[in-house]
PDB file of C-alpha atoms and ligand atoms in Angstrom:
ATOM      1  CA  MET A   1       0.000   0.000   0.000  1.00 58.00           C
ATOM      2  CA  HIS A   2       1.212   3.481  -0.781  1.00 64.00           C
ATOM      3  CA  GLN A   3       1.440   6.377   1.614  1.00 63.00           C
ATOM      4  CA  HIS A   4      -0.402   9.619   0.987  1.00 73.00           C
ATOM      5  CA  PHE A   5       2.589  11.598  -0.161  1.00 86.00           C
ATOM      6  CA  PRO A   6       3.183  12.426  -3.835  1.00 95.00           C
ATOM      7  CA  LEU A   7       5.361  10.091  -5.877  1.00 97.00           C
ATOM      8  CA  LEU A   8       8.881  11.303  -6.653  1.00 98.00           C
ATOM      9  CA  ILE A   9      10.288  11.073 -10.181  1.00 98.00           C
ATOM     10  CA  VAL A  10      13.961  12.005 -10.472  1.00 98.00           C
ATOM     11  CA  GLY A  11      15.965  12.216 -13.680  1.00 98.00           C
ATOM     12  CA  ASN A  12      19.648  11.533 -12.986  1.00 98.00           C
ATOM     13  CA  TRP A  13      21.491  12.835 -16.030  1.00 98.00           C
ATOM     14  CA  LYS A  14      24.808  11.448 -14.731  1.00 98.00           C
ATOM     15  CA  MET A  15      27.692  12.845 -16.858  1.00 98.00           C
ATOM     16  CA  ASN A  16      25.382  13.973 -19.679  1.00 98.00           C
ATOM     17  CA  PRO A  17      24.898  15.864 -21.934  1.00 98.00           C
ATOM     18  CA  ALA A  18      28.239  17.096 -23.251  1.00 98.00           C
ATOM     19  CA  THR A  19      27.727  20.882 -23.210  1.00 98.00           C
ATOM     20  CA  VAL A  20      25.702  23.542 -21.446  1.00 97.00           C
ATOM     21  CA  THR A  21      23.956  24.310 -24.732  1.00 98.00           C
ATOM     22  CA  GLN A  22      22.786  20.723 -25.005  1.00 98.00           C
ATOM     23  CA  ALA A  23      21.781  20.730 -21.341  1.00 98.00           C
ATOM     24  CA  ARG A  24      19.599  23.807 -21.862  1.00 97.00           C
ATOM     25  CA  LYS A  25      17.999  22.213 -24.887  1.00 98.00           C
ATOM     26  CA  LEU A  26      17.184  18.998 -23.070  1.00 98.00           C
ATOM     27  CA  PHE A  27      15.890  20.843 -20.036  1.00 97.00           C
ATOM     28  CA  GLN A  28      13.693  23.093 -22.148  1.00 95.00           C
ATOM     29  CA  ALA A  29      12.325  20.107 -24.025  1.00 97.00           C
ATOM     30  CA  ILE A  30      11.320  18.579 -20.679  1.00 96.00           C
ATOM     31  CA  VAL A  31       9.821  21.839 -19.361  1.00 94.00           C
ATOM     32  CA  GLU A  32       7.760  22.282 -22.538  1.00 94.00           C
ATOM     33  CA  ARG A  33       6.265  18.820 -22.265  1.00 95.00           C
ATOM     34  CA  MET A  34       5.752  18.789 -18.522  1.00 94.00           C
ATOM     35  CA  PRO A  35       2.111  19.000 -17.383  1.00 93.00           C
ATOM     36  CA  LEU A  36       1.549  22.250 -15.490  1.00 89.00           C
ATOM     37  CA  HIS A  37      -0.531  21.079 -12.579  1.00 89.00           C
ATOM     38  CA  LEU A  38       0.715  17.770 -11.325  1.00 93.00           C
ATOM     39  CA  GLN A  39      -1.137  16.850  -8.171  1.00 93.00           C
ATOM     40  CA  ARG A  40       0.413  13.602  -7.079  1.00 95.00           C
ATOM     41  CA  VAL A  41       3.942  13.649  -8.464  1.00 96.00           C
ATOM     42  CA  LEU A  42       7.044  15.694  -7.655  1.00 96.00           C
ATOM     43  CA  THR A  43       9.603  15.934 -10.448  1.00 97.00           C
ATOM     44  CA  VAL A  44      13.319  16.524 -10.122  1.00 97.00           C
ATOM     45  CA  ILE A  45      16.240  16.796 -12.550  1.00 97.00           C
ATOM     46  CA  ALA A  46      19.815  16.123 -11.422  1.00 98.00           C
ATOM     47  CA  PRO A  47      22.183  17.626 -14.002  1.00 98.00           C
ATOM     48  CA  PRO A  48      25.974  17.737 -13.719  1.00 98.00           C
ATOM     49  CA  PHE A  49      27.228  20.455 -11.323  1.00 97.00           C
ATOM     50  CA  PRO A  50      28.317  23.007 -13.964  1.00 96.00           C
ATOM     51  CA  PHE A  51      24.773  23.180 -15.382  1.00 97.00           C
ATOM     52  CA  LEU A  52      22.827  23.554 -12.142  1.00 96.00           C
ATOM     53  CA  ALA A  53      22.792  27.340 -11.819  1.00 93.00           C
ATOM     54  CA  ASP A  54      22.172  27.799 -15.508  1.00 94.00           C
ATOM     55  CA  LEU A  55      19.153  25.501 -15.650  1.00 95.00           C
ATOM     56  CA  ARG A  56      17.566  27.156 -12.642  1.00 91.00           C
ATOM     57  CA  SER A  57      16.941  30.250 -14.748  1.00 86.00           C
ATOM     58  CA  LEU A  58      15.179  28.200 -17.454  1.00 87.00           C
ATOM     59  CA  ASN A  59      12.753  26.663 -15.001  1.00 77.00           C
ATOM     60  CA  THR A  60      10.253  29.424 -15.605  1.00 72.00           C
ATOM     61  CA  LYS A  61       7.134  27.376 -14.993  1.00 73.00           C
ATOM     62  CA  ASP A  62       8.599  25.977 -11.799  1.00 75.00           C
ATOM     63  CA  THR A  63       7.430  22.470 -12.629  1.00 82.00           C
ATOM     64  CA  LEU A  64      10.772  20.856 -11.849  1.00 94.00           C
ATOM     65  CA  SER A  65      13.055  20.911  -8.845  1.00 95.00           C
ATOM     66  CA  LEU A  66      16.792  20.565  -9.217  1.00 96.00           C
ATOM     67  CA  ALA A  67      19.132  18.105  -7.567  1.00 97.00           C
ATOM     68  CA  ALA A  68      22.892  17.806  -7.331  1.00 98.00           C
ATOM     69  CA  GLN A  69      24.464  14.415  -8.011  1.00 98.00           C
ATOM     70  CA  GLY A  70      26.406  14.494  -4.768  1.00 98.00           C
ATOM     71  CA  VAL A  71      27.927  16.651  -2.043  1.00 98.00           C
ATOM     72  CA  TYR A  72      31.062  16.476   0.045  1.00 98.00           C
ATOM     73  CA  PHE A  73      30.462  16.697   3.794  1.00 98.00           C
ATOM     74  CA  GLU A  74      33.044  19.400   4.571  1.00 97.00           C
ATOM     75  CA  ALA A  75      31.776  22.985   4.523  1.00 96.00           C
ATOM     76  CA  LEU A  76      34.711  24.744   2.834  1.00 96.00           C
ATOM     77  CA  GLY A  77      38.403  24.412   2.278  1.00 97.00           C
ATOM     78  CA  ALA A  78      41.154  22.516   0.538  1.00 98.00           C
ATOM     79  CA  HIS A  79      39.057  19.796  -1.124  1.00 98.00           C
ATOM     80  CA  THR A  80      39.806  20.029  -4.819  1.00 98.00           C
ATOM     81  CA  GLY A  81      37.069  18.694  -7.022  1.00 96.00           C
ATOM     82  CA  GLU A  82      34.418  18.635  -4.311  1.00 97.00           C
ATOM     83  CA  VAL A  83      31.169  20.572  -3.912  1.00 98.00           C
ATOM     84  CA  SER A  84      29.525  21.386  -0.564  1.00 98.00           C
ATOM     85  CA  ALA A  85      25.871  21.219   0.450  1.00 98.00           C
ATOM     86  CA  THR A  86      25.898  24.998   0.988  1.00 98.00           C
ATOM     87  CA  MET A  87      27.052  25.534  -2.596  1.00 97.00           C
ATOM     88  CA  VAL A  88      24.341  23.257  -3.915  1.00 97.00           C
ATOM     89  CA  LYS A  89      21.707  25.039  -1.843  1.00 97.00           C
ATOM     90  CA  SER A  90      22.948  28.432  -3.008  1.00 96.00           C
ATOM     91  CA  VAL A  91      22.009  27.616  -6.604  1.00 94.00           C
ATOM     92  CA  SER A  92      18.480  26.653  -5.457  1.00 91.00           C
ATOM     93  CA  ALA A  93      18.800  22.900  -5.705  1.00 95.00           C
ATOM     94  CA  LYS A  94      16.444  21.210  -3.256  1.00 96.00           C
ATOM     95  CA  TYR A  95      17.665  17.631  -3.509  1.00 98.00           C
ATOM     96  CA  VAL A  96      20.935  15.760  -3.643  1.00 98.00           C
ATOM     97  CA  ILE A  97      21.664  12.206  -4.747  1.00 98.00           C
ATOM     98  CA  ILE A  98      23.996  10.549  -2.244  1.00 98.00           C
ATOM     99  CA  GLY A  99      25.802   7.225  -2.436  1.00 98.00           C
ATOM    100  CA  HIS A 100      25.121   6.400  -6.067  1.00 98.00           C
ATOM    101  CA  SER A 101      26.676   3.062  -6.985  1.00 98.00           C
ATOM    102  CA  GLU A 102      28.803   4.757  -9.642  1.00 98.00           C
ATOM    103  CA  GLN A 103      30.419   6.759  -6.816  1.00 97.00           C
ATOM    104  CA  ARG A 104      30.584   3.834  -4.421  1.00 97.00           C
ATOM    105  CA  ALA A 105      32.443   1.932  -7.174  1.00 97.00           C
ATOM    106  CA  LYS A 106      35.109   4.641  -7.055  1.00 97.00           C
ATOM    107  CA  GLY A 107      35.595   4.247  -3.325  1.00 97.00           C
ATOM    108  CA  LEU A 108      32.821   6.270  -1.643  1.00 97.00           C
ATOM    109  CA  SER A 109      32.397   4.509   1.697  1.00 98.00           C
ATOM    110  CA  ASP A 110      29.308   3.893   3.848  1.00 98.00           C
ATOM    111  CA  GLU A 111      30.871   6.155   6.443  1.00 98.00           C
ATOM    112  CA  GLU A 112      31.261   9.026   4.006  1.00 98.00           C
ATOM    113  CA  VAL A 113      27.734   8.490   2.673  1.00 98.00           C
ATOM    114  CA  ALA A 114      26.429   8.957   6.239  1.00 98.00           C
ATOM    115  CA  LYS A 115      28.429  12.177   6.626  1.00 98.00           C
ATOM    116  CA  ASP A 116      27.300  13.507   3.265  1.00 98.00           C
ATOM    117  CA  ILE A 117      23.675  12.867   4.255  1.00 98.00           C
ATOM    118  CA  GLN A 118      24.150  14.850   7.473  1.00 97.00           C
ATOM    119  CA  ALA A 119      25.753  17.728   5.563  1.00 98.00           C
ATOM    120  CA  ALA A 120      22.864  17.789   3.076  1.00 98.00           C
ATOM    121  CA  LEU A 121      20.210  17.695   5.800  1.00 98.00           C
ATOM    122  CA  ALA A 122      21.934  20.470   7.744  1.00 97.00           C
ATOM    123  CA  GLN A 123      21.395  22.707   4.716  1.00 97.00           C
ATOM    124  CA  GLY A 124      17.744  21.740   4.361  1.00 97.00           C
ATOM    125  CA  LEU A 125      18.296  19.627   1.253  1.00 98.00           C
ATOM    126  CA  THR A 126      16.430  16.367   0.703  1.00 98.00           C
ATOM    127  CA  ALA A 127      18.855  13.449   0.443  1.00 98.00           C
ATOM    128  CA  ILE A 128      18.124  10.735  -2.111  1.00 98.00           C
ATOM    129  CA  VAL A 129      20.218   7.906  -0.729  1.00 98.00           C
ATOM    130  CA  CYS A 130      21.099   5.065  -3.098  1.00 98.00           C
ATOM    131  CA  VAL A 131      21.500   1.490  -1.941  1.00 98.00           C
ATOM    132  CA  GLY A 132      21.713  -1.696  -3.971  1.00 98.00           C
ATOM    133  CA  GLU A 133      23.603  -4.912  -4.468  1.00 96.00           C
ATOM    134  CA  LEU A 134      26.174  -5.525  -7.199  1.00 96.00           C
ATOM    135  CA  MET A 135      24.610  -8.845  -8.068  1.00 93.00           C
ATOM    136  CA  ARG A 136      22.095 -11.386  -6.831  1.00 93.00           C
ATOM    137  CA  ASP A 137      23.089 -14.756  -5.409  1.00 91.00           C
ATOM    138  CA  ALA A 138      20.969 -17.829  -4.771  1.00 92.00           C
ATOM    139  CA  GLY A 139      21.648 -17.639  -1.036  1.00 91.00           C
ATOM    140  CA  GLY A 140      20.076 -14.198  -0.687  1.00 89.00           C
ATOM    141  CA  ASN A 141      23.260 -12.521   0.574  1.00 94.00           C
ATOM    142  CA  TYR A 142      22.274  -9.442  -1.411  1.00 95.00           C
ATOM    143  CA  PHE A 143      19.722  -8.624   1.284  1.00 96.00           C
ATOM    144  CA  GLY A 144      22.631  -8.329   3.703  1.00 96.00           C
ATOM    145  CA  VAL A 145      24.459  -5.968   1.353  1.00 97.00           C
ATOM    146  CA  VAL A 146      21.472  -3.652   1.134  1.00 97.00           C
ATOM    147  CA  GLU A 147      20.894  -3.879   4.878  1.00 98.00           C
ATOM    148  CA  GLY A 148      24.495  -2.885   5.625  1.00 98.00           C
ATOM    149  CA  GLN A 149      24.363   0.150   3.345  1.00 98.00           C
ATOM    150  CA  LEU A 150      21.013   1.157   4.762  1.00 98.00           C
ATOM    151  CA  ARG A 151      21.928   0.847   8.435  1.00 98.00           C
ATOM    152  CA  ALA A 152      25.080   2.885   7.919  1.00 97.00           C
ATOM    153  CA  ALA A 153      23.142   5.586   6.083  1.00 97.00           C
ATOM    154  CA  VAL A 154      20.256   6.041   8.502  1.00 96.00           C
ATOM    155  CA  ALA A 155      21.882   5.305  11.857  1.00 93.00           C
ATOM    156  CA  GLY A 156      22.385   8.963  12.718  1.00 89.00           C
ATOM    157  CA  LEU A 157      19.011  10.288  11.600  1.00 93.00           C
ATOM    158  CA  THR A 158      16.694  12.085  13.992  1.00 90.00           C
ATOM    159  CA  ALA A 159      12.893  12.050  13.844  1.00 84.00           C
ATOM    160  CA  LYS A 160      12.636  15.257  11.875  1.00 87.00           C
ATOM    161  CA  ASP A 161      15.328  14.194   9.382  1.00 92.00           C
ATOM    162  CA  THR A 162      13.385  11.238   8.074  1.00 91.00           C
ATOM    163  CA  ALA A 163      10.916  13.384   6.135  1.00 91.00           C
ATOM    164  CA  ARG A 164      13.845  14.644   4.081  1.00 96.00           C
ATOM    165  CA  VAL A 165      15.472  11.324   3.290  1.00 97.00           C
ATOM    166  CA  VAL A 166      14.417   9.217   0.316  1.00 98.00           C
ATOM    167  CA  ILE A 167      15.822   5.730  -0.187  1.00 98.00           C
ATOM    168  CA  ALA A 168      16.538   4.775  -3.801  1.00 98.00           C
ATOM    169  CA  TYR A 169      16.868   1.039  -4.341  1.00 98.00           C
ATOM    170  CA  GLU A 170      19.166   0.688  -7.341  1.00 97.00           C
ATOM    171  CA  PRO A 171      20.413  -2.848  -7.939  1.00 96.00           C
ATOM    172  CA  VAL A 172      23.673  -2.308  -9.801  1.00 94.00           C
ATOM    173  CA  TRP A 173      23.004  -5.177 -12.214  1.00 94.00           C
ATOM    174  CA  ALA A 174      19.892  -3.356 -13.412  1.00 94.00           C
ATOM    175  CA  ILE A 175      21.537   0.044 -14.005  1.00 94.00           C
ATOM    176  CA  GLY A 176      22.012   0.961 -17.641  1.00 92.00           C
ATOM    177  CA  THR A 177      21.645  -2.668 -18.679  1.00 90.00           C
ATOM    178  CA  GLY A 178      18.044  -2.767 -19.870  1.00 87.00           C
ATOM    179  CA  ASN A 179      17.774  -5.527 -17.309  1.00 88.00           C
ATOM    180  CA  THR A 180      15.117  -4.157 -14.937  1.00 87.00           C
ATOM    181  CA  ALA A 181      14.440  -5.953 -11.697  1.00 90.00           C
ATOM    182  CA  THR A 182      10.997  -7.547 -11.887  1.00 95.00           C
ATOM    183  CA  ALA A 183       8.194  -5.741 -10.149  1.00 96.00           C
ATOM    184  CA  ALA A 184       7.923  -8.652  -7.700  1.00 97.00           C
ATOM    185  CA  GLU A 185      11.652  -8.438  -6.881  1.00 96.00           C
ATOM    186  CA  VAL A 186      11.340  -4.709  -6.369  1.00 97.00           C
ATOM    187  CA  HIS A 187       8.343  -5.127  -4.094  1.00 97.00           C
ATOM    188  CA  GLU A 188      10.108  -7.755  -2.013  1.00 97.00           C
ATOM    189  CA  MET A 189      13.106  -5.437  -1.580  1.00 97.00           C
ATOM    190  CA  LYS A 190      10.872  -2.482  -0.749  1.00 97.00           C
ATOM    191  CA  LEU A 191       9.339  -4.478   2.109  1.00 97.00           C
ATOM    192  CA  PHE A 192      12.775  -5.553   3.264  1.00 98.00           C
ATOM    193  CA  ILE A 193      14.043  -1.947   3.227  1.00 98.00           C
ATOM    194  CA  GLN A 194      10.997  -0.848   5.221  1.00 97.00           C
ATOM    195  CA  LYS A 195      11.661  -3.593   7.737  1.00 97.00           C
ATOM    196  CA  VAL A 196      15.279  -2.500   8.229  1.00 98.00           C
ATOM    197  CA  LEU A 197      14.222   1.160   8.470  1.00 97.00           C
ATOM    198  CA  ALA A 198      11.563   0.224  11.025  1.00 96.00           C
ATOM    199  CA  ASP A 199      14.154  -1.617  13.064  1.00 96.00           C
ATOM    200  CA  VAL A 200      16.428   1.442  13.202  1.00 95.00           C
ATOM    201  CA  LEU A 201      13.917   4.286  13.233  1.00 94.00           C
ATOM    202  CA  GLY A 202      10.631   2.799  14.412  1.00 93.00           C
ATOM    203  CA  ARG A 203       7.739   1.724  12.256  1.00 92.00           C
ATOM    204  CA  GLU A 204       5.955   5.022  12.014  1.00 91.00           C
ATOM    205  CA  ARG A 205       8.952   6.939  10.748  1.00 91.00           C
ATOM    206  CA  ALA A 206       9.957   4.114   8.437  1.00 93.00           C
ATOM    207  CA  THR A 207       6.616   3.988   6.666  1.00 89.00           C
ATOM    208  CA  ALA A 208       6.668   7.765   6.235  1.00 90.00           C
ATOM    209  CA  MET A 209       9.831   7.540   4.099  1.00 95.00           C
ATOM    210  CA  ARG A 210       9.753   7.271   0.332  1.00 97.00           C
ATOM    211  CA  ILE A 211      11.388   4.265  -1.253  1.00 98.00           C
ATOM    212  CA  VAL A 212      11.967   4.722  -4.975  1.00 98.00           C
ATOM    213  CA  TYR A 213      13.422   2.377  -7.581  1.00 97.00           C
ATOM    214  CA  GLY A 214      16.197   2.915 -10.140  1.00 97.00           C
ATOM    215  CA  GLY A 215      17.606   0.619 -12.830  1.00 96.00           C
ATOM    216  CA  SER A 216      16.527   0.643 -16.472  1.00 95.00           C
ATOM    217  CA  THR A 217      13.172   2.245 -15.719  1.00 97.00           C
ATOM    218  CA  ASN A 218      11.374   3.200 -18.926  1.00 97.00           C
ATOM    219  CA  LYS A 219       7.929   4.040 -20.215  1.00 97.00           C
ATOM    220  CA  LYS A 220       7.137   0.358 -20.732  1.00 97.00           C
ATOM    221  CA  ASN A 221       7.925  -0.960 -17.259  1.00 97.00           C
ATOM    222  CA  ALA A 222       7.047   2.092 -15.120  1.00 98.00           C
ATOM    223  CA  LYS A 223       3.384   1.227 -14.633  1.00 98.00           C
ATOM    224  CA  GLU A 224       4.024  -2.288 -13.379  1.00 97.00           C
ATOM    225  CA  LEU A 225       6.834  -1.166 -11.096  1.00 97.00           C
ATOM    226  CA  LEU A 226       4.326   1.212  -9.473  1.00 97.00           C
ATOM    227  CA  GLU A 227       1.369  -1.151  -9.412  1.00 96.00           C
ATOM    228  CA  VAL A 228       3.160  -4.294  -8.304  1.00 97.00           C
ATOM    229  CA  GLY A 229       6.494  -2.990  -7.047  1.00 96.00           C
ATOM    230  CA  LEU A 230       4.584  -0.393  -5.008  1.00 96.00           C
ATOM    231  CA  VAL A 231       7.552   1.946  -5.099  1.00 97.00           C
ATOM    232  CA  ASP A 232       7.077   5.619  -4.309  1.00 97.00           C
ATOM    233  CA  GLY A 233       8.744   6.825  -7.490  1.00 98.00           C
ATOM    234  CA  PHE A 234      11.811   6.401  -9.669  1.00 98.00           C
ATOM    235  CA  LEU A 235      15.412   7.448 -10.092  1.00 98.00           C
ATOM    236  CA  ILE A 236      15.821   7.380 -13.849  1.00 98.00           C
ATOM    237  CA  GLY A 237      19.092   7.444 -15.768  1.00 98.00           C
ATOM    238  CA  GLY A 238      19.004   6.731 -19.504  1.00 97.00           C
ATOM    239  CA  ALA A 239      15.316   7.473 -20.053  1.00 98.00           C
ATOM    240  CA  SER A 240      15.673  10.868 -18.354  1.00 98.00           C
ATOM    241  CA  LEU A 241      17.877  11.995 -21.265  1.00 98.00           C
ATOM    242  CA  ARG A 242      14.908  11.541 -23.608  1.00 98.00           C
ATOM    243  CA  ALA A 243      12.532  14.407 -22.842  1.00 98.00           C
ATOM    244  CA  ALA A 244       9.411  12.772 -24.260  1.00 98.00           C
ATOM    245  CA  GLU A 245      10.002   9.466 -22.494  1.00 98.00           C
ATOM    246  CA  PHE A 246      10.829  11.109 -19.172  1.00 98.00           C
ATOM    247  CA  VAL A 247       7.602  13.123 -19.277  1.00 98.00           C
ATOM    248  CA  THR A 248       5.648  10.032 -20.315  1.00 98.00           C
ATOM    249  CA  ILE A 249       6.879   8.300 -17.164  1.00 98.00           C
ATOM    250  CA  VAL A 250       5.829  11.353 -15.131  1.00 98.00           C
ATOM    251  CA  ARG A 251       2.340  11.129 -16.677  1.00 98.00           C
ATOM    252  CA  ILE A 252       2.133   7.387 -15.994  1.00 98.00           C
ATOM    253  CA  ALA A 253       2.975   8.082 -12.343  1.00 98.00           C
ATOM    254  CA  GLU A 254       0.401  10.885 -12.070  1.00 97.00           C
ATOM    255  CA  THR A 255      -2.342   8.714 -13.592  1.00 97.00           C
ATOM    256  CA  TYR A 256      -1.469   5.820 -11.315  1.00 97.00           C
ATOM    257  CA  ALA A 257      -1.317   7.993  -8.189  1.00 96.00           C
ATOM    258  CA  LYS A 258      -4.620   9.697  -8.957  1.00 94.00           C
ATOM    259  CA  GLY A 259      -6.170   6.269  -9.460  1.00 92.00           C
ATOM    260  CA  ILE A 260      -5.137   4.977  -6.055  1.00 88.00           C
ATOM    261  CA  ALA A 261      -6.182   8.245  -4.404  1.00 82.00           C
ATOM    262  CA  LYS A 262      -9.717   7.694  -5.731  1.00 80.00           C
ATOM    263  CA  THR A 263      -9.982   4.207  -4.314  1.00 78.00           C
ATOM    264  CA  ARG A 264      -9.270   5.424  -0.774  1.00 69.00           C
TER     265      ARG A 264
HETATM  266  P1  13P B   1      19.351   3.733 -15.797  1.00 65.20           P
HETATM  267  O1  13P B   1      17.907   4.201 -15.704  1.00 65.20           O
HETATM  268  O2  13P B   1      20.075   4.267 -16.986  1.00 65.20           O
HETATM  269  O3  13P B   1      19.469   2.256 -15.628  1.00 65.20           O
HETATM  270  O4  13P B   1      20.098   4.382 -14.533  1.00 65.20           O
HETATM  271  C1  13P B   1      19.587   4.199 -13.259  1.00 65.20           C
HETATM  272  C2  13P B   1      20.375   5.045 -12.321  1.00 65.20           C
HETATM  273  O5  13P B   1      21.512   4.732 -11.995  1.00 65.20           O
HETATM  274  C3  13P B   1      19.756   6.278 -11.837  1.00 65.20           C
HETATM  275  O6  13P B   1      20.487   6.848 -10.803  1.00 65.20           O
END
């Protein structure tokens, strides 16, 4: 069963597109297609850092929020290549993706993920925290992998923090492969994540947190992932670089969410 909050659809552009001109074009194409009065879906675009401030000014209809693809937990100083939560906030981004598997693969640790989350929350940003196993094994050890990442990420959260933390389940084997997890697999993992969250934070707070899915989401599988997977939204890579498809997924989510609202 879904909670009452709006679904969250996030486009993670990763290291795309190549230039600011192309980024503006893609963003404008999304803005033009985006329905004006979404009632049950929040939409977010996470462009590369250099494009964030620029895209803010193109968001004239205010239908999209912006996200950074990461932050570094220190506030200022000698940290070449890093970006702080304050910097991200200062260009009006409201969200930040933390702990993406593509960053974990380069050495981002659970400990640093936890610190980055705290830094983001301290600035009033919403943290979209990615967890997910590299691969699945017959013995079910992948549940332990997800549990470890999750416990490390949420251990330090207070009651008021939980409203601004979203968990993104992104199984690495499903990212960019066209190999989506089945809706049943996603639902099973959603329940497991809720169970771990409940254990750390208490049931009430755990069920108030969004759990979204990422990994080869597209306009063909989105509906089933919502209906059967019962996820609270998506973190979309490849399909978010195609304006029409991204907006189609947003519309699918809005239709679905309005439908379940009616049956209540
Ligand atoms: P794809 O949708 O391209 O599989 O990427 C998922 C992802 O990693 C989003 O953060």
